PDB file of C-alpha atoms in Angstrom:
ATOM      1  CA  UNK A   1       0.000   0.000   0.000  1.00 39.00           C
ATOM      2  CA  UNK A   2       2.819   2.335   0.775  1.00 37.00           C
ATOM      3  CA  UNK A   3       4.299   1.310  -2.543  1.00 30.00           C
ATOM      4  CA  UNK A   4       1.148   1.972  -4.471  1.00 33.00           C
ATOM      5  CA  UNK A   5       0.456   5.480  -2.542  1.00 38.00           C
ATOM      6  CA  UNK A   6       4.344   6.573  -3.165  1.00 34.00           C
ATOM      7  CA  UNK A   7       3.477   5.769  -7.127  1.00 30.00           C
ATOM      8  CA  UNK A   8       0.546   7.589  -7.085  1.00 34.00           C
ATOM      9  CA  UNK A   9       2.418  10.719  -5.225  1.00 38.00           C
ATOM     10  CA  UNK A  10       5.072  10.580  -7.972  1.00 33.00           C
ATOM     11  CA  UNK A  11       2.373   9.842 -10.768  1.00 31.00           C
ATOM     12  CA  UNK A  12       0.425  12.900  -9.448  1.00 34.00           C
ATOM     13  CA  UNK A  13       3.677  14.983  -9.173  1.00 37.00           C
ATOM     14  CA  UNK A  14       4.793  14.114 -12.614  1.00 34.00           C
ATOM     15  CA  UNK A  15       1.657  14.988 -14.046  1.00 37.00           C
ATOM     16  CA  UNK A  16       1.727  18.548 -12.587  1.00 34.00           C
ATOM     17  CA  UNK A  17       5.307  19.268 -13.609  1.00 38.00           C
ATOM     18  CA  UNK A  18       4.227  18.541 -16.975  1.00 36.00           C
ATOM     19  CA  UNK A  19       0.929  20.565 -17.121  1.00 37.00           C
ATOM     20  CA  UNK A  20       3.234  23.545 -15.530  1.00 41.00           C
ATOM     21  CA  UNK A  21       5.427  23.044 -18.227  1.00 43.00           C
ATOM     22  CA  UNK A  22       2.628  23.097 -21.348  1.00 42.00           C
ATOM     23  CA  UNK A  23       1.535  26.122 -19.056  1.00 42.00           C
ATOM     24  CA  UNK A  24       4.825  27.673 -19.487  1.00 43.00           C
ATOM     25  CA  UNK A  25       5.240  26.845 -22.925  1.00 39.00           C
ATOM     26  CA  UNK A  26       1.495  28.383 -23.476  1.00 39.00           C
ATOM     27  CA  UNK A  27       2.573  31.344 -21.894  1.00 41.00           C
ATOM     28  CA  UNK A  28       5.612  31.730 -24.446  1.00 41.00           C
ATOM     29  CA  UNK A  29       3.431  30.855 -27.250  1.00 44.00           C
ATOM     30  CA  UNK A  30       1.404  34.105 -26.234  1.00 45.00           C
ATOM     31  CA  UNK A  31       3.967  36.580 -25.183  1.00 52.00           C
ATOM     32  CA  UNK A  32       5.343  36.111 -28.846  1.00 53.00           C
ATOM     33  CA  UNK A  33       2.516  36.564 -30.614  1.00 69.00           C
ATOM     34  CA  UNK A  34       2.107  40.831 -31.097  1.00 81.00           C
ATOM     35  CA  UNK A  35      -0.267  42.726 -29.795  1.00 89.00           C
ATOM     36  CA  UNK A  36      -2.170  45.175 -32.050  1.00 94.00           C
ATOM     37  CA  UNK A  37      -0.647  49.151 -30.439  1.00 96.00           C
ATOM     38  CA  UNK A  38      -2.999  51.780 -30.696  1.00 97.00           C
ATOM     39  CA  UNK A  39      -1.852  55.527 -29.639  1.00 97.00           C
ATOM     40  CA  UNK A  40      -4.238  58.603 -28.852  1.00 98.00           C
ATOM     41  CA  UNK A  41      -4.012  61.848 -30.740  1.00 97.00           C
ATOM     42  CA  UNK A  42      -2.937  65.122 -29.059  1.00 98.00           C
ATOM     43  CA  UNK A  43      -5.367  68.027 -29.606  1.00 97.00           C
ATOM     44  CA  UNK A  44      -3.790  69.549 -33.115  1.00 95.00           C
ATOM     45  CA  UNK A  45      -1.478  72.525 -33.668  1.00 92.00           C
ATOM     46  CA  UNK A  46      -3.974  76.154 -33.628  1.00 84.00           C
ATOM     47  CA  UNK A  47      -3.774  77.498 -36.575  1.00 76.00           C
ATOM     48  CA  UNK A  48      -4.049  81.172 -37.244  1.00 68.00           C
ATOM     49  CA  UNK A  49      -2.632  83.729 -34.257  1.00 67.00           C
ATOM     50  CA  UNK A  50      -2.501  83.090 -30.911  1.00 67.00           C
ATOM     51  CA  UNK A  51      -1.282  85.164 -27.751  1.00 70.00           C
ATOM     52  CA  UNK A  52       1.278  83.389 -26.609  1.00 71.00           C
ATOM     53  CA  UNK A  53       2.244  83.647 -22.742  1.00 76.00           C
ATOM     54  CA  UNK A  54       5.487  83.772 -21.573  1.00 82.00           C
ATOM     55  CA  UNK A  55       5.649  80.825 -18.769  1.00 88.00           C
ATOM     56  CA  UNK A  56       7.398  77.813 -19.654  1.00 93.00           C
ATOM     57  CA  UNK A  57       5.912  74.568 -18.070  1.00 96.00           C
ATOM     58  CA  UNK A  58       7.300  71.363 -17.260  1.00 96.00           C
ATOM     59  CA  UNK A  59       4.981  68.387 -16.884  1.00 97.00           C
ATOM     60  CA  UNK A  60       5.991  65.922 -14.665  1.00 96.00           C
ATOM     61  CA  UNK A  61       4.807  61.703 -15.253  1.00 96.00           C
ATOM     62  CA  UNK A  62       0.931  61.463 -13.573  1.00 97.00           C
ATOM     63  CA  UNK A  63       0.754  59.100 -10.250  1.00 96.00           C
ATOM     64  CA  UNK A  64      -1.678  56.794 -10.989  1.00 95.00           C
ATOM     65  CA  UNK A  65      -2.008  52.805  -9.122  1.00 88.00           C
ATOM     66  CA  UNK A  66      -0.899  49.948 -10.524  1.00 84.00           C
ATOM     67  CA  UNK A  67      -3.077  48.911 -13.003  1.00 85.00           C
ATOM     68  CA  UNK A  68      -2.842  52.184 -15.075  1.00 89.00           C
ATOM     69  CA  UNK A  69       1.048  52.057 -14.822  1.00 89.00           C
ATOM     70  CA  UNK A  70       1.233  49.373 -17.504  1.00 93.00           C
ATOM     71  CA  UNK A  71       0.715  49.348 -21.322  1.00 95.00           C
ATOM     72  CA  UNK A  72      -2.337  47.257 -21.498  1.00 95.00           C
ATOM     73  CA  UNK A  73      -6.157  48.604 -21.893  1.00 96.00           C
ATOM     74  CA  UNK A  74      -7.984  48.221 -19.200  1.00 96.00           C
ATOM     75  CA  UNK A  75     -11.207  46.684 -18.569  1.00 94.00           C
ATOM     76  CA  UNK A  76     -13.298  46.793 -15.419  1.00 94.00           C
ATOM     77  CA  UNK A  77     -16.647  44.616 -15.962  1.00 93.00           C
ATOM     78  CA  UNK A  78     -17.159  45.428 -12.490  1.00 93.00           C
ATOM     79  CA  UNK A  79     -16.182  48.202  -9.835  1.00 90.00           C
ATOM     80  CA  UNK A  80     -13.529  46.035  -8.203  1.00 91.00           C
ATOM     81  CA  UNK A  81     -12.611  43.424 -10.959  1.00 94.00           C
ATOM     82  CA  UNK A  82      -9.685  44.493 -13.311  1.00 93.00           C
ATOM     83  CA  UNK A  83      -9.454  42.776 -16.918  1.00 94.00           C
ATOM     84  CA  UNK A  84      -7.254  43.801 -20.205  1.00 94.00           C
ATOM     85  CA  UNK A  85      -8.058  43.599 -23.457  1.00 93.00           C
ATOM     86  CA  UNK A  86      -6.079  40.258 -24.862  1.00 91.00           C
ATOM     87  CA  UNK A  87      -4.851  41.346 -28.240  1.00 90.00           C
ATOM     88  CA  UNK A  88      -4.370  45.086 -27.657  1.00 95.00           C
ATOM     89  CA  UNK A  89      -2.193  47.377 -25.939  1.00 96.00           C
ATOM     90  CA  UNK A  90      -0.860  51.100 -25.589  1.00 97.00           C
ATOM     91  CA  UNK A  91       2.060  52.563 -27.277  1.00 96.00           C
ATOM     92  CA  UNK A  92       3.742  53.155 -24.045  1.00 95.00           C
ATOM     93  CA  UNK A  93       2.377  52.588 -19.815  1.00 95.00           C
ATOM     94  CA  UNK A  94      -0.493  54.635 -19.865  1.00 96.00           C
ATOM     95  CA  UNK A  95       0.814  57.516 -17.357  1.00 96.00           C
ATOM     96  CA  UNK A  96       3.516  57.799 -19.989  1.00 96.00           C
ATOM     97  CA  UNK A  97       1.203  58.134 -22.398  1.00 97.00           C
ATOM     98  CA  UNK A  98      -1.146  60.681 -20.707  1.00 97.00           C
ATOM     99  CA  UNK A  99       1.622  62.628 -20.253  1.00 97.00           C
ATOM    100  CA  UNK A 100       3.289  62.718 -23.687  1.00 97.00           C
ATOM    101  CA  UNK A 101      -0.130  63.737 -24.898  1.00 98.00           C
ATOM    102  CA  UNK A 102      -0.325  66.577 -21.954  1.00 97.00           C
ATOM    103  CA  UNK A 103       3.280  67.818 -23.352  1.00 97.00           C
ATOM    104  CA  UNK A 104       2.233  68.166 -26.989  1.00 97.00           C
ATOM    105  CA  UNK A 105      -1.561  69.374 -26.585  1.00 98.00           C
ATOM    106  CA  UNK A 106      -0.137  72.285 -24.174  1.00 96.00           C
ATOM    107  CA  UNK A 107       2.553  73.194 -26.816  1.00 95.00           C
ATOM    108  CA  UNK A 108       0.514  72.873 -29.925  1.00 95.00           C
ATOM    109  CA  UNK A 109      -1.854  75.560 -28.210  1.00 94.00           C
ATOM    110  CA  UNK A 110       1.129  78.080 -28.785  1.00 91.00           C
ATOM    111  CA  UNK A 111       0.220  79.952 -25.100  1.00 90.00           C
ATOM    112  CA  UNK A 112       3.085  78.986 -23.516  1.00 92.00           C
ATOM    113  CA  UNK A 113       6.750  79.986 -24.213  1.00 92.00           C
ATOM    114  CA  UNK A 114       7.943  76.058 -23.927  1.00 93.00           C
ATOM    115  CA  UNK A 115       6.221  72.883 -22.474  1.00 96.00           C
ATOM    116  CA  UNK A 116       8.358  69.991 -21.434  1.00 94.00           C
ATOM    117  CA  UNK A 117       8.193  66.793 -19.416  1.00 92.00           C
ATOM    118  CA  UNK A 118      10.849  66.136 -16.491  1.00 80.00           C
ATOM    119  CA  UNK A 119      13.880  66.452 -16.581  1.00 77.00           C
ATOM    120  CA  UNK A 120      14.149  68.037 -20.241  1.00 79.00           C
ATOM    121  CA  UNK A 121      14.708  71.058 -21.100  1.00 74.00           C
ATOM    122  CA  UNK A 122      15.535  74.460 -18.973  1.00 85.00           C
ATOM    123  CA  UNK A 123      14.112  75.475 -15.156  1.00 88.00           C
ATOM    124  CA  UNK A 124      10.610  75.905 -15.834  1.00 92.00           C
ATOM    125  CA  UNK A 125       8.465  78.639 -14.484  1.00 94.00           C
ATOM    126  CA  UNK A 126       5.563  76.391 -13.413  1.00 96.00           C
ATOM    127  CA  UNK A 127       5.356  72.350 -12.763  1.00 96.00           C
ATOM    128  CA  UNK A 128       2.253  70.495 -13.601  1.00 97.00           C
ATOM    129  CA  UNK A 129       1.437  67.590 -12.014  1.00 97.00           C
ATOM    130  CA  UNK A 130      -0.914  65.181 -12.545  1.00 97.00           C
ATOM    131  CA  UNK A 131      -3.349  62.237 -10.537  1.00 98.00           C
ATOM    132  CA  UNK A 132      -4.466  59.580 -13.275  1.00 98.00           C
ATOM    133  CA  UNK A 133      -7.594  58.377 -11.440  1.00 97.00           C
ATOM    134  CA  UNK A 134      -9.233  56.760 -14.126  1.00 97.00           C
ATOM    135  CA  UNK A 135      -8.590  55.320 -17.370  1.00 98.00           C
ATOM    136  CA  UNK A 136     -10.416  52.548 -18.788  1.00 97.00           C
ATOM    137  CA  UNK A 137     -14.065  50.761 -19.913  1.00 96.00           C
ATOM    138  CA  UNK A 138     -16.669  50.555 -17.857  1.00 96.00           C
ATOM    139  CA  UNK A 139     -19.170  47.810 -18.765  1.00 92.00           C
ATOM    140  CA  UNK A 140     -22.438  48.776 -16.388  1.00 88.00           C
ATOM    141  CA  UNK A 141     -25.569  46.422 -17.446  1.00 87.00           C
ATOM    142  CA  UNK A 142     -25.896  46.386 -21.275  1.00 86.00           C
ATOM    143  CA  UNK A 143     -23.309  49.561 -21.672  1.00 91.00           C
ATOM    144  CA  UNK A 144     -20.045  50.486 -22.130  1.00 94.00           C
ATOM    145  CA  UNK A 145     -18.218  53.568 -21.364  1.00 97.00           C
ATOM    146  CA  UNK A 146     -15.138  54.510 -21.354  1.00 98.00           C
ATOM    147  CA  UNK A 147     -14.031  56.921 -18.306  1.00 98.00           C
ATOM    148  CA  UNK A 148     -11.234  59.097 -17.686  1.00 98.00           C
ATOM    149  CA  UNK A 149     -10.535  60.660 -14.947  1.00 98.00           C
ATOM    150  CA  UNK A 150      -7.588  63.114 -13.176  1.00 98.00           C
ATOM    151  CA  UNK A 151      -6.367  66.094 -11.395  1.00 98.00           C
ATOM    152  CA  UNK A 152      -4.364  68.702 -12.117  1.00 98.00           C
ATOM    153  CA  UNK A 153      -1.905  70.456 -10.135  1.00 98.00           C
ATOM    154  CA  UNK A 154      -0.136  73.340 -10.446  1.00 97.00           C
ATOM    155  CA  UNK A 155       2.947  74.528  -8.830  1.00 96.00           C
ATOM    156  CA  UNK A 156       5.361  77.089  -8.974  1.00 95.00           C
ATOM    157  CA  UNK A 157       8.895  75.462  -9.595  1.00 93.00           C
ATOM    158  CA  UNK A 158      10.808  78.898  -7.266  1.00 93.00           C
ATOM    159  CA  UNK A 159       9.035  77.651  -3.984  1.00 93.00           C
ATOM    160  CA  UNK A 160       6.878  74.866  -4.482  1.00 92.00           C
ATOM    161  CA  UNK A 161       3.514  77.236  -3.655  1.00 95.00           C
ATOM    162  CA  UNK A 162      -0.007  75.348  -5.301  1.00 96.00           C
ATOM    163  CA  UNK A 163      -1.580  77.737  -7.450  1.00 95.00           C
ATOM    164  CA  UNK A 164      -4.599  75.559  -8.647  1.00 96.00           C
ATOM    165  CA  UNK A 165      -5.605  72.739  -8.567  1.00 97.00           C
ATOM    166  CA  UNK A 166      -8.621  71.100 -10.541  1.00 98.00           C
ATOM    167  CA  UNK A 167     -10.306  67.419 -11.259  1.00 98.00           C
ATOM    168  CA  UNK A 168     -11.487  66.398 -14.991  1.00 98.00           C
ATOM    169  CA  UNK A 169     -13.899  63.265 -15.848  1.00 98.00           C
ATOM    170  CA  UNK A 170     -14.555  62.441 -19.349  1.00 97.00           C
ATOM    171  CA  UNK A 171     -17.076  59.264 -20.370  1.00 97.00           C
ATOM    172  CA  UNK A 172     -17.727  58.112 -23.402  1.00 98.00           C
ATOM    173  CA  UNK A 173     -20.001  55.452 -24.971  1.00 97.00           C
ATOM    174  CA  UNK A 174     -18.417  52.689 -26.443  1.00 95.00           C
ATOM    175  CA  UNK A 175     -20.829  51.191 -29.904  1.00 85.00           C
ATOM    176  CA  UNK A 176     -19.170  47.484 -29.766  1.00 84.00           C
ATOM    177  CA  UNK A 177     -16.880  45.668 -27.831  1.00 81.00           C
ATOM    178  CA  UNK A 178     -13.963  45.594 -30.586  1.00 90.00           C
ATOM    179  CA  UNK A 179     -10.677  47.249 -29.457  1.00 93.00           C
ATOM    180  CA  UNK A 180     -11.052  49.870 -32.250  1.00 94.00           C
ATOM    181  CA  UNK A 181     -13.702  50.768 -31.247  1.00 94.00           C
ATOM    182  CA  UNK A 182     -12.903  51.008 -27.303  1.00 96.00           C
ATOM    183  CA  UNK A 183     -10.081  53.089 -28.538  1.00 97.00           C
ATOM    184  CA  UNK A 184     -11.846  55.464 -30.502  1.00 97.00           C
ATOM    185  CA  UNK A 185     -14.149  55.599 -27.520  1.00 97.00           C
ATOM    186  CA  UNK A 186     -10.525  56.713 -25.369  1.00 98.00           C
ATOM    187  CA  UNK A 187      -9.267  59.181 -28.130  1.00 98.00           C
ATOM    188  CA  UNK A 188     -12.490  61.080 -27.903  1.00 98.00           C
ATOM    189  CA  UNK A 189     -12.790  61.064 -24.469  1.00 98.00           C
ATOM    190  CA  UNK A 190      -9.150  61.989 -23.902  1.00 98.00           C
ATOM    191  CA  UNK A 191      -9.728  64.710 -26.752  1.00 98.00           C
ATOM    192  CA  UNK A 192     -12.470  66.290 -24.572  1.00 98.00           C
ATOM    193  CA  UNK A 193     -10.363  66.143 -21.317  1.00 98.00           C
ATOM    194  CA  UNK A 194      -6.757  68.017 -23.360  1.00 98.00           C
ATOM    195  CA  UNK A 195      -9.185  70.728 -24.292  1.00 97.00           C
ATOM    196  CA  UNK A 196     -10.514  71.281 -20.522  1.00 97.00           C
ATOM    197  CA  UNK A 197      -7.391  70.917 -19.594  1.00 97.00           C
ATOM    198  CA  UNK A 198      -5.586  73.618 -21.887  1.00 96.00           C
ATOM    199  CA  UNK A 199      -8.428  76.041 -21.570  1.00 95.00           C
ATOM    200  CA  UNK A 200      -8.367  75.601 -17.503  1.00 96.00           C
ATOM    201  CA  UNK A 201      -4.298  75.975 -17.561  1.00 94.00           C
ATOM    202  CA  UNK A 202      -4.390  78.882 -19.847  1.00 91.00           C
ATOM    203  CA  UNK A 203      -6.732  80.688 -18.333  1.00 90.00           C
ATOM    204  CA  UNK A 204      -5.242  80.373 -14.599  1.00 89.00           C
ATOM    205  CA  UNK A 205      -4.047  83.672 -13.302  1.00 71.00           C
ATOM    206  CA  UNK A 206      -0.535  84.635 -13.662  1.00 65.00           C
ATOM    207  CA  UNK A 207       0.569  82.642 -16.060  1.00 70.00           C
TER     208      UNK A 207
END
C-alpha cells in the first residue's frame, strides 16, 4: 500500500510538472505573438494667431495605481474586478502616455513659451502635475463607457507654492466591444479632457 500510494504521489507529481510546463510553454506561445498598439491623438497645432504667454511649463509623469502604470487597456466589468483587453495594448504605460499627450496638446496651443516633461529642457516657471484616477471601460448592465478621470496640479517650480488645482472626468459610450472601437471611444474622451485641460491651464491667473 505504501508502494502503491508513493506511485501515485510521484504519478500525481509528474503529471503537474508537466501541465506547468505546457503552461509555461502556453505562456511563451502568447507573449510572442504581437499585440495590435494603438496611440491617442494630441489636440492639433492652432492654426491662425494666438497670444502666446510667456511661462514655460514642465509636466511631470501622472501618479496613478498599478493597473494604469502598464501598457495594457484596461477593462473593469465590475467596480472592483480588473481585466485587459487580450490582443491590444498602448504605445507606451499609460501615465507615460497621458503625459506625452499633456506635453504636446499644451505646446501645440502656442500659449506657452515652452512645455516639457521632467527632466528636459531648462528650469521651468511652473510644474504640472498630474493624478491619473481613471482610465479605462466601464461595462455597467448592457453599456459600455469609457471613463477618464484626473487632477491637475499646479505649482510654482521657485518655492513649491499650489496655485490651482482642478479634477477632470470624461465618459464616453463605447458602440461594440472591438478594441477599435474602445479606442476610438478613449481618443475622444481623452480629446475632450486636453481641451478642458488647456483652456483651464491657460486661463489660470498669472501665467
Amino acid at each position: 500500500m505504501r508502494f502503491r500510494s508513493a506511485m501515485r504521489r510521484a504519478v500525481l507529481t509528474l503529471g503537474l510538472a508537466t501541465l506547468a510546463g505546457c503552461s509555461a510553454l502556453s505562456s511563451i506561445d502568447s507573449a510572442s505573438k504581437p499585440l495590435n498598439t494603438y496611440e491617442l491623438s494630441p489636440l492639433p497645432a492652432v492654426s491662425g494667431s494666438v497670444r502666446r504667454g510667456r511661462a514655460s511649463i514642465e509636466v511631470a509623469m501622472p501618479t496613478t495605481t498599478g493597473a494604469l502604470s502598464s501598457d495594457r487597456i484596461v477593462i473593469k466589468p465590475t467596480p472592483r474586478e480588473i481585466q485587459t483587453l487580450p490582443d491590444a495594448r498602448w504605445v507606451d504605460d499609460a501615465a507615460a502616455h497621458v503625459q506625452l499627450l499633456l506635453v504636446r496638446s499644451l505646446a501645440n496651443s502656442g500659449r506657452f513659451s515652452l512645455v516639457t516633461s521632467a527632466g528636459v529642457g531648462p528650469t521651468p516657471d511652473y510644474v504640472l502635475m498630474s493624478d491619473l484616477q481613471a482610465f479605462q471601460a466601464e461595462v455597467s448592465g448592457d453599456e459600455v463607457n469609457v471613463v477618464i478621470q484626473s487632477t491637475l496640479t499646479l505649482l510654482r517650480d521657485s518655492d513649491g507654492a499650489i496655485l490651482a488645482s482642478r479634477s477632470f472626468s470624461s465618459a464616453v459610450p463605447v458602440a461594440d466591444t472591438s478594441a477599435a472601437r474602445i479606442v476610438e471611444a478613449f481618443d475622444m474622451a481623452m480629446t475632450a479632457q486636453l481641451t478642458e485641460m488647456v483652456d483651464w491651464l491657460a486661463s489660470t491667473r498669472g501665467l
